[in-house]
CSV table of C-alpha atoms in Angstrom, one decimal:
chain,number,residue,atom,x,y,z
A,196,MET,CA,-36.5,22.4,-32.6
A,197,LEU,CA,-32.8,22.9,-32.3
A,198,SER,CA,-32.4,21.6,-35.8
A,199,ALA,CA,-34.5,24.7,-37.0
A,200,VAL,CA,-31.8,26.9,-35.5
A,201,LYS,CA,-29.3,25.6,-37.3
A,202,THR,CA,-31.1,26.5,-40.5
A,203,LEU,CA,-32.2,29.8,-39.6
A,204,PRO,CA,-31.1,32.6,-41.9
A,205,CYS,CA,-28.7,35.0,-41.6
A,206,PHE,CA,-27.9,33.6,-38.1
A,207,SER,CA,-24.4,32.1,-37.5
A,208,SER,CA,-23.6,32.5,-33.9
A,209,PRO,CA,-23.8,29.7,-31.4
A,210,PHE,CA,-25.3,31.0,-28.0
A,211,LEU,CA,-25.0,29.8,-24.2
A,212,GLY,CA,-24.2,30.4,-20.5
A,213,ASN,CA,-23.6,28.1,-18.0
A,214,ASN,CA,-25.9,25.9,-15.9
A,215,SER,CA,-26.6,28.1,-13.3
A,216,TYR,CA,-29.7,30.3,-14.0
A,217,LYS,CA,-31.3,32.7,-12.0
A,218,GLY,CA,-34.1,30.2,-11.4
A,219,SER,CA,-35.0,26.5,-11.6
A,220,LEU,CA,-34.2,25.0,-14.7
A,221,SER,CA,-34.5,21.4,-15.7
A,222,TRP,CA,-32.3,19.5,-18.3
A,223,GLY,CA,-33.7,17.3,-20.9
A,224,SER,CA,-31.8,14.3,-20.1
A,225,GLN,CA,-28.3,13.2,-18.8
A,226,SER,CA,-26.9,13.0,-21.8
A,227,ASP,CA,-27.7,16.8,-22.1
A,228,PHE,CA,-25.6,18.1,-19.3
A,229,PRO,CA,-22.1,19.0,-20.1
A,230,LYS,CA,-19.0,17.3,-19.3
A,231,PRO,CA,-17.0,19.3,-16.7
A,232,ALA,CA,-14.0,19.2,-18.9
A,233,MET,CA,-16.2,21.1,-21.8
A,234,LEU,CA,-17.0,24.0,-19.9
A,235,PRO,CA,-13.7,26.2,-20.3
A,236,LYS,CA,-14.1,25.3,-24.0
A,237,ILE,CA,-18.0,26.4,-23.9
A,238,LYS,CA,-17.3,29.6,-22.1
A,239,ALA,CA,-14.4,30.8,-24.3
A,240,THR,CA,-16.7,29.9,-27.5
A,241,VAL,CA,-19.4,32.1,-25.9
A,242,LEU,CA,-17.1,35.3,-25.5
A,243,ASN,CA,-15.8,34.9,-28.9
A,244,THR,CA,-19.0,34.0,-30.8
A,245,VAL,CA,-21.4,36.0,-28.9
A,246,ALA,CA,-20.1,39.0,-26.9
A,247,GLU,CA,-18.1,40.0,-30.3
A,248,PRO,CA,-19.6,41.8,-32.8
A,249,LEU,CA,-20.1,38.8,-35.2
A,250,ALA,CA,-21.5,40.7,-38.1
A,251,THR,CA,-18.3,42.1,-38.9
A,252,ALA,CA,-16.3,38.9,-39.0
A,253,PRO,CA,-15.7,37.8,-42.3
A,254,ALA,CA,-18.0,34.9,-43.6
A,255,GLN,CA,-15.0,32.3,-43.6
A,256,THR,CA,-13.9,32.7,-40.1
A,257,ARG,CA,-17.8,32.5,-38.6
A,258,ALA,CA,-18.2,29.3,-40.5
A,259,THR,CA,-14.7,27.5,-39.1
A,260,THR,CA,-16.4,27.0,-35.9
A,261,PRO,CA,-15.7,23.1,-35.4
A,262,ALA,CA,-19.2,21.5,-35.8
A,263,GLN,CA,-18.9,19.7,-32.4
A,264,THR,CA,-18.5,22.8,-30.6
A,265,ARG,CA,-21.5,24.4,-32.3
A,266,VAL,CA,-23.5,21.3,-31.7
A,267,ASP,CA,-22.3,21.1,-27.9
A,268,ILE,CA,-23.5,24.8,-27.4
A,269,LEU,CA,-26.7,24.1,-28.5
A,270,ALA,CA,-27.2,21.7,-26.2
A,271,GLU,CA,-26.3,23.6,-23.4
A,272,SER,CA,-29.2,26.0,-24.3
A,273,LEU,CA,-31.6,23.5,-23.9
A,274,PRO,CA,-32.8,24.5,-20.1
A,275,PHE,CA,-33.2,28.1,-21.2
A,276,ILE,CA,-35.0,27.4,-24.2
A,277,GLN,CA,-37.2,24.9,-22.0
A,278,LYS,CA,-37.4,27.7,-19.3
A,279,PHE,CA,-39.0,30.1,-21.6
A,280,ARG,CA,-40.5,28.0,-24.4
A,281,GLY,CA,-44.4,29.4,-24.8
A,282,LYS,CA,-43.6,32.4,-22.6
A,283,ILE,CA,-44.4,36.0,-23.6
A,284,ILE,CA,-41.3,38.4,-24.0
A,285,VAL,CA,-41.9,42.0,-24.3
A,286,ILE,CA,-39.1,43.8,-25.9
A,287,LYS,CA,-38.5,47.6,-26.3
A,288,TYR,CA,-36.5,48.4,-29.1
A,289,GLY,CA,-34.5,51.6,-29.4
A,290,GLY,CA,-31.7,53.6,-28.7
A,291,ALA,CA,-28.2,52.6,-30.6
A,292,ALA,CA,-29.7,49.1,-31.5
A,293,MET,CA,-31.9,50.9,-33.9
A,294,LYS,CA,-29.5,53.6,-35.1
A,295,SER,CA,-26.4,51.1,-36.2
A,296,SER,CA,-27.4,48.6,-39.1
A,297,LEU,CA,-25.1,46.0,-37.5
A,298,LEU,CA,-26.9,46.1,-34.2
A,299,GLN,CA,-30.4,46.1,-35.8
A,300,GLU,CA,-29.5,43.2,-37.9
A,301,SER,CA,-28.3,41.4,-34.5
A,302,VAL,CA,-31.5,42.4,-32.8
A,303,ILE,CA,-33.6,40.9,-35.8
A,304,ASN,CA,-32.0,37.8,-35.7
A,305,ASP,CA,-32.1,37.1,-32.1
A,306,LEU,CA,-35.6,38.0,-32.3
A,307,VAL,CA,-36.4,35.5,-35.3
A,308,LEU,CA,-34.3,32.7,-33.3
A,309,LEU,CA,-36.4,33.3,-30.1
A,310,SER,CA,-39.5,32.4,-32.0
A,311,VAL,CA,-38.3,29.8,-33.8
A,312,VAL,CA,-37.4,28.2,-30.7
A,313,GLY,CA,-40.8,28.8,-29.2
A,314,LEU,CA,-40.5,31.8,-27.3
A,315,ARG,CA,-43.4,34.3,-28.2
A,316,PRO,CA,-41.6,37.9,-28.4
A,317,VAL,CA,-43.4,41.4,-28.7
A,318,LEU,CA,-41.4,44.3,-30.3
A,319,VAL,CA,-42.4,47.6,-29.3
A,320,HIS,CA,-40.5,50.5,-30.7
A,321,GLY,CA,-40.1,54.3,-30.7
A,322,GLY,CA,-38.0,56.1,-33.7
A,323,GLY,CA,-36.5,59.1,-32.1
A,324,PRO,CA,-33.6,59.9,-34.6
A,325,GLU,CA,-35.6,59.2,-37.6
A,326,ILE,CA,-38.4,61.6,-36.6
A,327,ASN,CA,-35.5,64.1,-36.0
A,328,ARG,CA,-34.5,63.4,-39.4
A,329,TRP,CA,-37.8,64.1,-41.0
A,330,LEU,CA,-38.5,67.1,-38.9
A,331,ASN,CA,-35.3,68.6,-40.1
A,332,ARG,CA,-36.2,67.7,-43.9
A,333,LEU,CA,-39.4,69.4,-43.5
A,334,GLY,CA,-37.6,72.7,-41.6
A,335,ILE,CA,-39.6,71.9,-38.7
A,336,GLU,CA,-37.4,72.3,-35.4
A,337,ALA,CA,-37.3,69.6,-32.8
A,338,VAL,CA,-37.9,71.0,-29.3
A,339,PHE,CA,-37.7,69.0,-25.9
A,340,HIS,CA,-38.9,69.9,-22.4
A,341,ASP,CA,-37.9,67.7,-19.4
A,342,GLY,CA,-36.2,65.1,-22.0
A,343,LEU,CA,-39.7,64.8,-23.9
A,344,ARG,CA,-40.5,66.0,-27.2
A,345,VAL,CA,-42.7,68.8,-27.4
A,346,THR,CA,-45.4,67.7,-30.2
A,347,ASP,CA,-47.7,70.2,-31.5
A,348,ALA,CA,-50.3,69.3,-34.1
A,349,SER,CA,-47.6,69.7,-37.3
A,350,THR,CA,-45.0,67.6,-35.1
A,351,MET,CA,-47.4,65.0,-34.0
A,352,GLU,CA,-48.6,64.5,-38.0
A,353,ILE,CA,-45.1,63.6,-38.7
A,354,VAL,CA,-44.4,61.4,-35.7
A,355,LYS,CA,-47.5,59.4,-36.9
A,356,MET,CA,-46.0,58.8,-40.4
A,357,VAL,CA,-42.6,58.4,-39.2
A,358,LEU,CA,-43.3,55.9,-36.4
A,359,VAL,CA,-46.2,54.0,-37.6
A,360,GLY,CA,-45.7,54.4,-41.7
A,361,LYS,CA,-42.0,53.9,-41.9
A,362,VAL,CA,-40.2,52.5,-39.0
A,363,ASN,CA,-42.6,50.3,-38.3
A,364,LYS,CA,-42.9,48.9,-41.4
A,365,ASP,CA,-39.2,48.6,-42.2
A,366,LEU,CA,-38.9,46.5,-38.8
A,367,VAL,CA,-41.7,44.3,-40.2
A,368,SER,CA,-40.1,43.8,-43.4
A,369,LEU,CA,-36.8,43.0,-42.0
A,370,ILE,CA,-38.1,40.2,-39.5
A,371,ASN,CA,-40.3,38.7,-42.5
A,372,LYS,CA,-37.0,38.7,-44.7
A,373,ALA,CA,-35.7,36.4,-42.0
A,374,ASP,CA,-38.3,34.4,-42.6
A,375,ALA,CA,-40.6,34.9,-39.4
A,376,THR,CA,-44.0,36.4,-39.8
A,377,ALA,CA,-44.0,39.9,-38.0
A,378,VAL,CA,-47.4,42.1,-38.2
A,379,GLY,CA,-47.5,45.8,-37.6
A,380,LEU,CA,-49.4,47.5,-35.4
A,381,SER,CA,-49.6,50.8,-33.2
A,382,GLY,CA,-52.2,51.7,-30.4
A,383,LEU,CA,-54.5,52.7,-33.0
A,384,ASP,CA,-55.1,49.5,-34.3
A,385,GLY,CA,-57.9,47.0,-32.6
A,386,HIS,CA,-57.9,49.8,-29.6
A,387,LEU,CA,-54.9,48.3,-28.7
A,388,PHE,CA,-54.1,50.9,-25.9
A,389,THR,CA,-55.3,54.1,-25.7
A,390,ALA,CA,-53.6,57.3,-24.6
A,391,ARG,CA,-54.6,60.2,-22.3
A,392,PRO,CA,-52.5,63.4,-22.1
A,393,LYS,CA,-50.0,64.2,-19.8
A,394,PRO,CA,-50.8,66.4,-16.7
A,395,ASN,CA,-48.4,68.9,-18.1
A,396,ALA,CA,-50.0,69.0,-21.5
A,397,ALA,CA,-49.9,72.6,-21.7
A,398,GLN,CA,-46.1,72.4,-22.1
A,399,LEU,CA,-45.5,69.1,-24.2
A,400,GLY,CA,-48.6,69.3,-26.6
A,401,PHE,CA,-49.7,65.7,-27.9
A,402,VAL,CA,-47.4,63.8,-25.3
A,403,GLY,CA,-49.4,61.1,-23.9
A,404,ASP,CA,-49.5,58.3,-21.1
A,405,VAL,CA,-51.3,54.8,-21.3
A,406,SER,CA,-54.9,55.2,-20.0
A,407,LYS,CA,-55.6,51.2,-21.1
A,408,VAL,CA,-54.5,48.1,-22.7
A,409,ASP,CA,-56.6,45.8,-24.6
A,410,PRO,CA,-54.4,42.9,-25.8
A,411,ALA,CA,-57.2,41.1,-27.5
A,412,ILE,CA,-55.6,41.7,-31.1
A,413,LEU,CA,-52.6,40.3,-30.1
A,414,ARG,CA,-53.5,37.0,-28.8
A,415,PRO,CA,-54.4,35.2,-32.0
A,416,LEU,CA,-51.2,36.6,-33.6
A,417,LEU,CA,-49.0,35.1,-30.6
A,418,ASP,CA,-51.1,32.0,-31.0
A,419,ASN,CA,-50.1,31.4,-34.4
A,420,ASN,CA,-46.5,32.2,-34.0
A,421,HIS,CA,-46.5,35.9,-35.6
A,422,ILE,CA,-44.2,38.4,-33.9
A,423,PRO,CA,-46.2,41.7,-33.5
A,424,VAL,CA,-44.3,45.0,-34.1
A,425,ILE,CA,-46.0,47.7,-32.1
A,426,ALA,CA,-45.5,51.9,-32.9
A,427,SER,CA,-45.7,54.0,-29.7
A,428,VAL,CA,-48.5,56.0,-30.9
A,429,ALA,CA,-52.4,56.0,-29.8
A,430,ALA,CA,-55.4,57.9,-29.8
A,431,ASP,CA,-57.6,59.1,-27.0
A,432,GLU,CA,-60.9,58.5,-26.5
A,433,THR,CA,-62.0,61.4,-29.2
A,434,GLY,CA,-59.7,60.4,-31.5
A,435,GLN,CA,-56.7,62.9,-31.1
A,436,SER,CA,-53.4,60.9,-31.6
A,437,TYR,CA,-50.6,61.3,-29.2
A,438,ASN,CA,-46.8,60.4,-29.2
A,439,ILE,CA,-46.0,58.2,-26.1
A,440,ASN,CA,-42.6,57.0,-24.6
A,441,ALA,CA,-41.6,53.5,-25.9
A,442,ASP,CA,-40.6,52.2,-22.3
A,443,THR,CA,-44.0,53.2,-21.0
A,444,VAL,CA,-45.8,51.4,-23.8
A,445,ALA,CA,-43.7,48.1,-23.3
A,446,GLY,CA,-44.5,47.9,-19.7
A,447,GLU,CA,-48.3,48.4,-20.0
A,448,VAL,CA,-48.2,45.8,-23.0
A,449,ALA,CA,-46.3,43.5,-20.8
A,450,ALA,CA,-48.4,43.6,-17.7
A,451,ALA,CA,-51.6,43.2,-19.8
A,452,LEU,CA,-50.1,40.0,-21.7
A,453,GLY,CA,-49.1,38.6,-18.6
A,454,ALA,CA,-45.5,38.4,-19.5
A,455,GLU,CA,-43.0,36.5,-18.4
A,456,LYS,CA,-40.3,38.9,-18.8
A,457,LEU,CA,-40.0,42.6,-20.2
A,458,ILE,CA,-36.6,43.8,-21.5
A,459,LEU,CA,-35.7,47.6,-22.3
A,460,LEU,CA,-32.9,47.8,-24.9
A,461,THR,CA,-30.8,51.0,-23.6
A,462,ASP,CA,-27.3,52.8,-24.4
A,463,VAL,CA,-25.9,51.9,-21.0
A,464,PRO,CA,-24.8,49.0,-19.4
A,465,GLY,CA,-27.9,48.8,-17.1
A,466,ILE,CA,-28.0,49.9,-13.5
A,467,LEU,CA,-24.9,51.1,-12.1
A,468,ALA,CA,-24.3,51.2,-8.1
A,469,ASN,CA,-22.0,54.4,-9.2
A,470,ARG,CA,-23.2,56.1,-12.1
A,471,ASP,CA,-19.8,57.3,-12.8
A,472,ASP,CA,-18.4,53.8,-12.9
A,473,PRO,CA,-19.5,51.5,-15.8
A,474,ALA,CA,-17.8,48.5,-14.2
A,475,SER,CA,-20.2,49.1,-11.3
A,476,LEU,CA,-23.0,47.4,-12.9
A,477,VAL,CA,-25.8,45.6,-10.4
A,478,LYS,CA,-26.7,42.5,-11.9
A,479,GLU,CA,-29.9,41.8,-10.4
A,480,VAL,CA,-32.1,43.8,-7.7
A,481,ASP,CA,-35.6,43.7,-6.4
A,482,ILE,CA,-38.1,46.4,-6.0
A,483,LYS,CA,-37.1,47.3,-2.6
A,484,GLY,CA,-33.6,47.5,-3.8
A,485,VAL,CA,-34.2,49.8,-6.8
A,486,LYS,CA,-36.6,52.1,-4.8
A,487,LYS,CA,-33.7,52.5,-2.3
A,488,MET,CA,-31.1,53.2,-4.8
A,489,VAL,CA,-33.5,56.0,-6.1
A,490,GLU,CA,-33.9,57.3,-2.6
A,491,GLU,CA,-30.3,57.4,-2.0
A,492,GLY,CA,-29.6,59.3,-5.5
A,493,LYS,CA,-27.6,56.4,-7.2
A,494,ILE,CA,-30.1,56.2,-9.7
A,495,GLY,CA,-31.2,59.3,-11.5
A,496,GLY,CA,-31.9,61.2,-14.6
A,497,GLY,CA,-33.1,59.2,-17.6
A,498,MET,CA,-32.9,56.0,-16.0
A,499,ILE,CA,-35.8,57.0,-13.3
A,500,PRO,CA,-38.3,56.7,-15.7
A,501,LYS,CA,-37.1,53.0,-17.1
A,502,VAL,CA,-36.8,51.9,-13.8
A,503,ASN,CA,-40.4,53.2,-12.6
A,504,CYS,CA,-41.7,51.2,-16.0
A,505,CYS,CA,-40.0,48.2,-15.2
A,506,VAL,CA,-41.4,48.3,-11.4
A,507,ARG,CA,-44.9,49.2,-12.6
A,508,SER,CA,-44.8,46.2,-14.7
A,509,ILE,CA,-43.8,43.4,-12.1
A,510,ALA,CA,-46.1,45.2,-9.6
A,511,GLN,CA,-49.1,44.3,-12.5
A,512,GLY,CA,-47.7,40.5,-12.8
A,513,VAL,CA,-44.6,40.5,-15.0
A,514,ARG,CA,-42.2,38.1,-13.6
A,515,THR,CA,-38.9,39.9,-14.5
A,516,ALA,CA,-37.6,43.1,-16.0
A,517,SER,CA,-34.5,43.7,-17.5
A,518,ILE,CA,-32.6,47.0,-18.5
A,519,ILE,CA,-29.9,45.8,-21.0
A,520,ASP,CA,-27.1,47.4,-23.2
A,521,GLY,CA,-28.3,47.3,-26.6
A,522,ARG,CA,-25.0,48.1,-27.8
A,523,VAL,CA,-23.7,44.9,-27.3
A,524,PRO,CA,-24.3,42.5,-30.3
A,525,HIS,CA,-27.0,39.8,-29.6
A,526,SER,CA,-27.5,41.1,-25.8
A,527,LEU,CA,-31.0,39.7,-26.2
A,528,LEU,CA,-29.8,36.2,-26.4
A,529,LEU,CA,-27.0,36.8,-23.8
A,530,GLU,CA,-29.9,38.2,-21.3
A,531,ILE,CA,-32.7,35.2,-22.3
A,532,LEU,CA,-30.3,32.1,-22.8
A,533,THR,CA,-27.3,32.7,-20.8
A,534,ASP,CA,-27.0,33.0,-16.8
A,535,GLU,CA,-24.6,36.2,-17.1
A,536,GLY,CA,-27.5,38.2,-18.5
A,537,ALA,CA,-26.7,41.9,-20.6
A,538,GLY,CA,-27.5,44.1,-18.0
A,539,THR,CA,-29.5,44.4,-14.8
A,540,MET,CA,-32.5,42.0,-13.9
A,541,ILE,CA,-35.2,43.4,-11.5
A,542,THR,CA,-37.5,40.9,-9.8
A,543,GLY,CA,-40.1,41.4,-7.3
């Protein structure tokens, strides 16, 4: 299985963490365990080859990583692959990782790599910046209320065209180009998820919540190693389409699938103990701790709905939920295949 990683198109970065993961791990054999003398070298390699924006490095530089080092690093990843092999990971994709072509390539490569080594990723996406561009082209003003897009009938038509017809298909095309098989969907397809209007519909228009999820259409796709790519648009029982927050959709889909992990890609490092200090990142916290931070005002603003989404998904059976920094290249690999992670992990 690891040989497949070496031949993955467009992916040239080794990855790993040290071997003390959050949770129990098992080594494949004694020979897989790294020699103590190798650990400083391995750690330095990780910092140089994963945490740095590899896509901007010259090809000849990336190609000069010693073969033995690459093999050592891949061997180190074995326990993480064993832990998550066959498990469903739901990833919400948006923010800076969607706006930057380099970060987008990083996310696609990470996603395909995870699929190749046996994980079962599901990608849920929004597309706010692309929606704004098309509204501007058509002379329609973008209006927001309490951080949510006000969506009248004409705006809803644009939202559906952009998210389902353009952003979704562009992502599917990129994944397929990387030699994986992606299938584009929205809540409208196969009754995947059904919408209901938000309580303040008078102010927001066609902005909805998820009323129910039917994951039946996803299971055969995952069983056949396909990658579902889901746009956050759905219809209510009458057929009226709604724009739904992609974090909310990801959380509800993760719960319905019984996912091992929910990951939200954001434009912040994660949950901060001090909102004004990026260095105060909270690496791991349980639901009780998160609620306390909200009560104390340490979590506020746009982070509250993300945290609520994570808490709700865990309450419905998702094992862990992570809010990670999508601005970091290969943040998905850092979160899943290293013990350092790339943000904050919330547990039950």
